[in-house]
């Protein structure tokens, strides 16, 4: 293989979108610089922030934590704390919980686990079992899990006294989401997609995505070269056919147009900045039941719990 | 098959996005109503318009001409005229030119043919031959043809005294273009994509797309049930890999989400209406060479002709 673009050592990887050959050490530094640039470019973090990092224990979140921990050394006042959501998915979450535990303790970062069971009264396994028994199968399990996880993360971040919540969404995740929003004509969700979701409600911890410009492939390489543990189990519920189709399409497009995922991010940012006059549509209320920020009167999490409770009690009417 | 939703006769087609079964006669009427609704919704045409219809002789343009001719009966003052661009592509354009001729004469609509050769001095075959000899192969032939055709159509429409130029872009074409603009991060072109392109320059004939909400599949059916001649030849230069990939993706998406192409149109219209404050970026100049409207100083058509002339004269420098 060719020589590293920076140090002339043996290169181990190639970036099709920039034409760079990189050795493992320069590759790691380059990814870290890129994350720092993303943070600066979109003003994701400030020096005085207390950052709750959402750590599932998968490759993306462990990479995010590792990089933010390195960058934090330069900023004395920034504090990192890790929060993990245990959805309660058997034969899946156990391994990554261990990884989250071991990496946070190695990096000496405070870490707290919040379970769906404790927060909402149901394991995710129970949620799906209950819904399936009752014949609900319209939405993919991922959408139910996602809505509960979002609420859980906001509660966890508030509990940790955080001023920001950092999630590990990467370039692939984000470009897929932008296209999915587009194909669904969901411009409200499109407005909520991007590197940073501001404090749109007093009870809402602003969310930032420092890995948004890092391709998934580079995160896998980063985790590998950094000797981070690699989660081997896949979620038994993962079956988002829509996302899978969009992923396959973008990966195909990328073969001949290496910059395509960046283009999608770029135009979405551009559009968001233009239609920010629609921002009023983003404003949230406090849920009348639980007080968490929501665009509804009763938040979607409480709507779901209400249905689950009714099913359990045999009082649900469709 | 099921019964027609409107008249209870034997249905011959089904619309996945609306759930309607239709007989051939109700199907034809339904498509015509839909075109009329598109015209009203986006204010594409006014009663006093002189409409130049771009008729290549393919299924889309013959369908457009047939429908506009029917709708025109109700509006006494509207005048239709047909213009055809003969690019000069051997073994391809001959057949459709005949069809354009026969359908316009049957409908008694004035018809005029404009050739690349007469307008620009080169057949499209010569353009490509010259560029290929010289080693140009970066862009697909379609993009060169498209830019020349756009200029030719504007000249033809002006020559016909038209106040509008109607083209036969259908739902599939348009949704593909929106996604392509998106993947290229080309928001300027995105602004120019839509049901109507206003008079952005005194020398520019506003363009309208009355078939923009009709799926390609329904246009083929409309042409078939209306006994319009069906062009059997495909363009020897057609090889737009990018569009082909996007088409395949959207057609796959449509199988499980029948409304997806309409969603794309919808969100693009929504976005366009929001970012119209960027409209200044759409303003055009007169080309310093030919006077046709252009966003450049020297229009792209004149840039291309200059290169062709230089290649011919042996004076081109890369």
Coordinates of N, CA, C and O in Angstrom, one line a residue, chain A residues 16-17 249-263, chain B residues 180 183-184 240-246:
Chain A
X16 N -11.5 7.7 0.3 CA -11.9 8.0 -1.1 C -12.3 9.4 -1.3 O -12.1 10.0 -2.4
X17 N -12.9 10.0 -0.3 CA -13.5 11.4 -0.5 C -12.5 12.5 -0.4 O -12.7 13.6 -0.8
X249 N -28.7 2.1 -0.7 CA -28.7 3.0 -1.8 C -27.5 4.0 -1.6 O -26.7 4.2 -2.5
X250 N -27.4 4.6 -0.4 CA -26.3 5.6 -0.2 C -24.9 4.9 -0.3 O -24.0 5.5 -0.9
X251 N -24.8 3.7 0.2 CA -23.5 3.0 0.1 C -23.2 2.7 -1.4 O -22.0 2.8 -1.8
X252 N -24.2 2.5 -2.2 CA -23.9 2.2 -3.6 C -23.5 3.6 -4.3 O -22.6 3.6 -5.0
X253 N -24.3 4.6 -4.0 CA -24.0 5.9 -4.5 C -22.5 6.4 -4.2 O -21.8 7.0 -5.0
X254 N -22.1 6.0 -3.0 CA -20.8 6.5 -2.5 C -19.6 5.9 -3.3 O -18.6 6.4 -3.4
X255 N -19.9 4.7 -3.9 CA -18.8 4.0 -4.7 C -18.3 4.9 -5.8 O -17.1 5.0 -6.0
X256 N -19.2 5.6 -6.5 CA -18.8 6.4 -7.6 C -18.8 7.9 -7.2 O -18.2 8.7 -8.0
X257 N -19.5 8.3 -6.1 CA -19.5 9.7 -5.7 C -19.1 9.7 -4.2 O -20.0 9.8 -3.4
X258 N -17.8 9.7 -3.9 CA -17.4 9.5 -2.5 C -17.9 10.6 -1.6 O -17.9 10.4 -0.4
X259 N -18.3 11.7 -2.1 CA -18.6 12.8 -1.3 C -20.1 12.9 -1.0 O -20.6 13.8 -0.3
X260 N -20.9 11.9 -1.4 CA -22.4 12.0 -1.4 C -22.9 12.2 0.0 O -23.9 13.0 0.2
X261 N -22.4 11.5 1.0 CA -23.0 11.7 2.3 C -22.7 13.0 2.9 O -23.6 13.6 3.6
X262 N -21.6 13.6 2.6 CA -21.2 14.9 3.0 C -22.2 16.0 2.3 O -22.6 16.9 2.9
X263 N -22.4 15.7 1.1 CA -23.3 16.6 0.3 C -24.7 16.7 1.0 O -25.3 17.7 1.1
Chain B
X180 N -31.5 13.9 -7.0 CA -30.2 14.1 -7.6 C -29.6 15.4 -7.1 O -28.4 15.5 -6.8
X183 N -28.5 15.0 -3.6 CA -27.2 14.2 -3.4 C -26.0 15.0 -3.9 O -24.9 14.7 -3.5
X184 N -26.3 15.9 -4.8 CA -25.2 16.8 -5.3 C -25.0 18.0 -4.5 O -24.1 18.8 -4.8
X240 N -27.2 7.8 -18.4 CA -27.0 8.7 -17.2 C -27.1 7.7 -16.0 O -28.1 7.5 -15.4
X241 N -25.9 7.2 -15.6 CA -25.8 6.2 -14.5 C -26.4 6.7 -13.2 O -27.1 6.0 -12.5
X242 N -26.1 8.0 -12.9 CA -26.6 8.6 -11.7 C -28.1 8.6 -11.6 O -28.7 8.0 -10.7
X243 N -28.8 9.1 -12.7 CA -30.2 9.0 -12.8 C -30.8 7.6 -12.7 O -31.8 7.3 -12.0
X244 N -30.1 6.7 -13.4 CA -30.5 5.3 -13.4 C -30.5 4.7 -12.0 O -31.4 4.0 -11.6
X245 N -29.5 5.0 -11.2 CA -29.4 4.5 -9.9 C -30.5 5.1 -9.0 O -31.1 4.4 -8.2
X246 N -30.7 6.4 -9.1 CA -31.8 7.1 -8.3 C -33.1 6.5 -8.7 O -34.0 6.2 -7.9

